[in-house]
Each structure stands twice: as structure tokens, then as C-alpha cells.
Amino acid sequence: MDQTLAIIKPDAASRALTGKIVSRIESNGLKIIAMKLIHMSKDQAEDFYIEHKERPFFDSLTDYMASGPCYVIVLEGEKAQLQWRDAMGATNPVDAADGTIRKDFGQSLEQNSVHGSDSPSSAAREIAFFFSELEIM
Ligand code: IDP
Ligand code: MG
């Protein structure tokens, strides 16, 4: 079994879409093995997205991620990273396939409702960023 980190980003958490997104997770056969509500500081958002530090959208992205509460979730399932990214859809909601979360709920390229790790190594790093071993079932 693989694990991945999902985030219900501030735009979705603030529009009361958490239940709908959790329902998509569960109907895709992914299992929630840890979940908590957090409000990242700007510093924490910058650390989390460090791979994008040189990108022009870094400052705006990290402001947004620190703008309100979000849910961080550990998912378990076969090929969890791929499966969850399929359910999320393309980064830009305009390009996301029908039936994906970003297509249905995303508000813009930046405020695209959900995050998912893009590889086993990023999943390991991102899960350890938010959770201790004790917090994961
Ligand atoms: P991903 O979330 O689909 O893996 P990444 O390229 O890793 O996409 O970008 C991380 C996040 O940064 C995106 O989910 C989105 O919120 C934001 N983002 C990516 N590209 C842009 C952009 O060109 N303008 C504004 N925000 C962006
Ligand atoms: Mg990414």
C-alpha cells in the first residue's frame, strides 16, 4: 500500500466543501489514515512549497495557503499518489477533466481546492512535514 498527502486548501475549506471532497476520497477507494485542521503561517507555507521558491507565483501561493484553515490528510491505497492526482485533475481547473475535484470546485489556477503529492519521495517528505508517526493509523 502507498501513502500520499492531500490538502483541502483554504478556498475549499472556507466554502464548506470538505464533506464533498472527503466523499470523493472515499468513493475512490482511498482510505483516510490521518487528518487534521491547521492554519499554516507564511513561514510554514514557504517551507512546504520550497520546491517552487524561484517561481513567480511563490509569494502569492504562500500568502493564499496561509490565508485560512485547511485540512491536511494522509491517504492510503494502491498507487495512492497517482490515484489521488487523477481524482484531483489538472493543476489549472480550466484544463481539468470532467468529474475531477479541480474541475468541479477549483476557482483559479492558484485557488484550485486541493493538493496531492506528486511522487513517493514527495509523499514521504510532505507526510512527515505535517504528521508524526503517532498520528498516522
Ligand atoms: P500541483 O498542485 O498540480 O502539483 P504545482 O505545479 O506543484 O501544481 O504548483 C503548486 C500549486 O501552486 C498549484 O496547485 C497552484 O495552487 C499553484 N500554482 C501553480 N502554477 C501556478 C501559476 O502559474 N500561477 C499561480 N499559481 C500557480
Ligand atoms: Mg505539485
GROMACS .gro file of C-alpha atoms and ligand atoms in nm:
model
  165
    1MET     CA    1   0.000   0.000   0.000
    2ASP     CA    2   0.115   0.352  -0.078
    3GLN     CA    3   0.051   0.674   0.109
    4THR     CA    4   0.006   1.030  -0.015
    5LEU     CA    5  -0.054   1.373   0.135
    6ALA     CA    6  -0.375   1.550   0.039
    7ILE     CA    7  -0.468   1.906   0.138
    8ILE     CA    8  -0.814   2.058   0.123
    9LYS     CA    9  -0.687   2.409   0.052
   10PRO     CA   10  -0.822   2.729   0.213
   11ASP     CA   11  -1.055   2.815  -0.079
   12ALA     CA   12  -1.236   2.482  -0.044
   13ALA     CA   13  -1.229   2.461   0.337
   14SER     CA   14  -1.377   2.813   0.361
   15ARG     CA   15  -1.660   2.730   0.116
   16ALA     CA   16  -1.771   2.426   0.320
   17LEU     CA   17  -1.662   2.179   0.052
   18THR     CA   18  -1.479   1.950   0.295
   19GLY     CA   19  -1.758   1.691   0.314
   20LYS     CA   20  -1.790   1.673  -0.063
   21ILE     CA   21  -1.414   1.632  -0.108
   22VAL     CA   22  -1.388   1.366   0.166
   23SER     CA   23  -1.670   1.184  -0.010
   24ARG     CA   24  -1.466   1.188  -0.337
   25ILE     CA   25  -1.169   1.046  -0.146
   26GLU     CA   26  -1.374   0.763  -0.001
   27SER     CA   27  -1.557   0.680  -0.324
   28ASN     CA   28  -1.219   0.646  -0.498
   29GLY     CA   29  -1.125   0.365  -0.260
   30LEU     CA   30  -0.865   0.571  -0.079
   31LYS     CA   31  -0.852   0.538   0.297
   32ILE     CA   32  -0.801   0.831   0.536
   33ILE     CA   33  -0.536   0.727   0.789
   34ALA     CA   34  -0.474   1.075   0.941
   35MET     CA   35  -0.648   1.413   0.916
   36LYS     CA   36  -0.633   1.748   1.092
   37LEU     CA   37  -0.739   2.109   1.055
   38ILE     CA   38  -0.448   2.353   1.057
   39HIS     CA   39  -0.380   2.718   0.974
   40MET     CA   40  -0.032   2.749   0.827
   41SER     CA   41   0.186   3.051   0.893
   42LYS     CA   42   0.351   3.221   0.596
   43ASP     CA   43   0.683   3.063   0.703
   44GLN     CA   44   0.532   2.714   0.713
   45ALA     CA   45   0.370   2.762   0.371
   46GLU     CA   46   0.706   2.876   0.229
   47ASP     CA   47   0.878   2.569   0.377
   48PHE     CA   48   0.613   2.335   0.244
   49TYR     CA   49   0.633   2.476  -0.111
   50ILE     CA   50   1.012   2.526  -0.106
   51GLU     CA   51   1.046   2.348  -0.446
   52HIS     CA   52   0.862   2.647  -0.602
   53LYS     CA   53   1.074   2.916  -0.432
   54GLU     CA   54   1.204   3.060  -0.761
   55ARG     CA   55   0.866   3.061  -0.937
   56PRO     CA   56   0.689   3.396  -0.997
   57PHE     CA   57   0.377   3.275  -0.815
   58PHE     CA   58   0.558   3.167  -0.497
   59ASP     CA   59   0.474   3.474  -0.287
   60SER     CA   60   0.109   3.478  -0.387
   61LEU     CA   61   0.073   3.100  -0.345
   62THR     CA   62   0.219   3.103   0.006
   63ASP     CA   63   0.004   3.406   0.106
   64TYR     CA   64  -0.301   3.214  -0.010
   65MET     CA   65  -0.202   2.892   0.170
   66ALA     CA   66  -0.156   3.095   0.490
   67SER     CA   67  -0.483   3.288   0.440
   68GLY     CA   68  -0.707   3.047   0.633
   69PRO     CA   69  -0.751   2.698   0.769
   70CYS     CA   70  -0.702   2.390   0.558
   71TYR     CA   71  -0.725   2.015   0.617
   72VAL     CA   72  -0.411   1.805   0.582
   73ILE     CA   73  -0.486   1.439   0.519
   74VAL     CA   74  -0.284   1.120   0.477
   75LEU     CA   75  -0.437   0.879   0.227
   76GLU     CA   76  -0.356   0.513   0.182
   77GLY     CA   77  -0.428   0.296  -0.120
   78GLU     CA   78  -0.277   0.124  -0.420
   79LYS     CA   79  -0.074   0.378  -0.618
   80ALA     CA   80  -0.215   0.643  -0.381
   81GLN     CA   81  -0.024   0.937  -0.534
   82LEU     CA   82  -0.141   0.860  -0.888
   83GLN     CA   83  -0.493   0.774  -0.782
   84TRP     CA   84  -0.538   1.093  -0.581
   85ARG     CA   85  -0.387   1.314  -0.855
   86ASP     CA   86  -0.629   1.154  -1.104
   87ALA     CA   87  -0.922   1.238  -0.876
   88MET     CA   88  -0.791   1.598  -0.833
   89GLY     CA   89  -0.745   1.673  -1.204
   90ALA     CA   90  -0.502   1.910  -1.377
   91THR     CA   91  -0.344   2.199  -1.184
   92ASN     CA   92  -0.548   2.458  -1.375
   93PRO     CA   93  -0.923   2.392  -1.321
   94VAL     CA   94  -0.985   2.513  -1.677
   95ASP     CA   95  -0.779   2.219  -1.808
   96ALA     CA   96  -0.907   1.961  -1.557
   97ALA     CA   97  -1.113   1.668  -1.687
   98ASP     CA   98  -1.485   1.645  -1.621
   99GLY     CA   99  -1.569   1.486  -1.289
  100THR     CA  100  -1.242   1.585  -1.120
  101ILE     CA  101  -1.233   1.786  -0.800
  102ARG     CA  102  -1.048   2.081  -0.950
  103LYS     CA  103  -1.290   2.093  -1.244
  104ASP     CA  104  -1.592   2.092  -1.013
  105PHE     CA  105  -1.466   2.314  -0.731
  106GLY     CA  106  -1.145   2.498  -0.832
  107GLN     CA  107  -1.172   2.876  -0.852
  108SER     CA  108  -0.848   2.962  -1.036
  109LEU     CA  109  -0.506   2.823  -1.126
  110GLU     CA  110  -0.389   2.924  -0.778
  111GLN     CA  111  -0.705   2.856  -0.575
  112ASN     CA  112  -0.755   2.505  -0.710
  113SER     CA  113  -0.906   2.349  -0.395
  114VAL     CA  114  -0.676   2.052  -0.338
  115HIS     CA  115  -0.315   1.940  -0.319
  116GLY     CA  116  -0.165   1.596  -0.381
  117SER     CA  117   0.193   1.470  -0.357
  118ASP     CA  118   0.349   1.405  -0.699
  119SER     CA  119   0.579   1.108  -0.621
  120PRO     CA  120   0.664   0.857  -0.348
  121SER     CA  121   0.955   1.071  -0.231
  122SER     CA  122   0.749   1.392  -0.212
  123ALA     CA  123   0.472   1.199  -0.033
  124ALA     CA  124   0.719   1.082   0.232
  125ARG     CA  125   0.853   1.435   0.281
  126GLU     CA  126   0.510   1.601   0.285
  127ILE     CA  127   0.355   1.349   0.527
  128ALA     CA  128   0.648   1.390   0.767
  129PHE     CA  129   0.614   1.770   0.732
  130PHE     CA  130   0.269   1.768   0.897
  131PHE     CA  131   0.238   1.441   1.092
  132SER     CA  132   0.431   1.242   1.349
  133GLU     CA  133   0.422   0.861   1.331
  134LEU     CA  134   0.193   0.856   1.634
  135GLU     CA  135  -0.076   1.049   1.443
  136ILE     CA  136  -0.097   0.805   1.150
  137MET     CA  137  -0.316   0.494   1.182
  138IDP     P1  138   0.013   2.076  -0.847
  138IDP     O1  139  -0.057   2.130  -0.723
  138IDP     O2  140  -0.087   2.032  -0.952
  138IDP     O3  141   0.116   1.972  -0.815
  138IDP     P2  142   0.234   2.263  -0.887
  138IDP     O4  143   0.295   2.296  -1.019
  138IDP     O5  144   0.313   2.177  -0.794
  138IDP     O6  145   0.089   2.200  -0.915
  138IDP     O7  146   0.201   2.402  -0.816
  138IDP     C1  147   0.165   2.406  -0.680
  138IDP     C2  148   0.047   2.499  -0.663
  138IDP     O8  149   0.088   2.632  -0.698
  138IDP     C3  150  -0.072   2.471  -0.755
  138IDP     O9  151  -0.157   2.370  -0.707
  138IDP     C4  152  -0.141   2.605  -0.758
  138IDP    O10  153  -0.214   2.629  -0.637
  138IDP     C5  154  -0.021   2.700  -0.761
  138IDP     N1  155   0.023   2.736  -0.898
  138IDP     C6  156   0.087   2.657  -0.987
  138IDP     N2  157   0.115   2.724  -1.100
  138IDP     C7  158   0.067   2.849  -1.081
  138IDP     C8  159   0.067   2.969  -1.163
  138IDP    O11  160   0.117   2.972  -1.277
  138IDP     N3  161   0.007   3.079  -1.108
  138IDP     C9  162  -0.047   3.080  -0.982
  138IDP     N4  163  -0.047   2.972  -0.902
  138IDP    C10  164   0.009   2.858  -0.951
  139MG      MG  165   0.295   1.988  -0.711
   0.00000   0.00000   0.00000
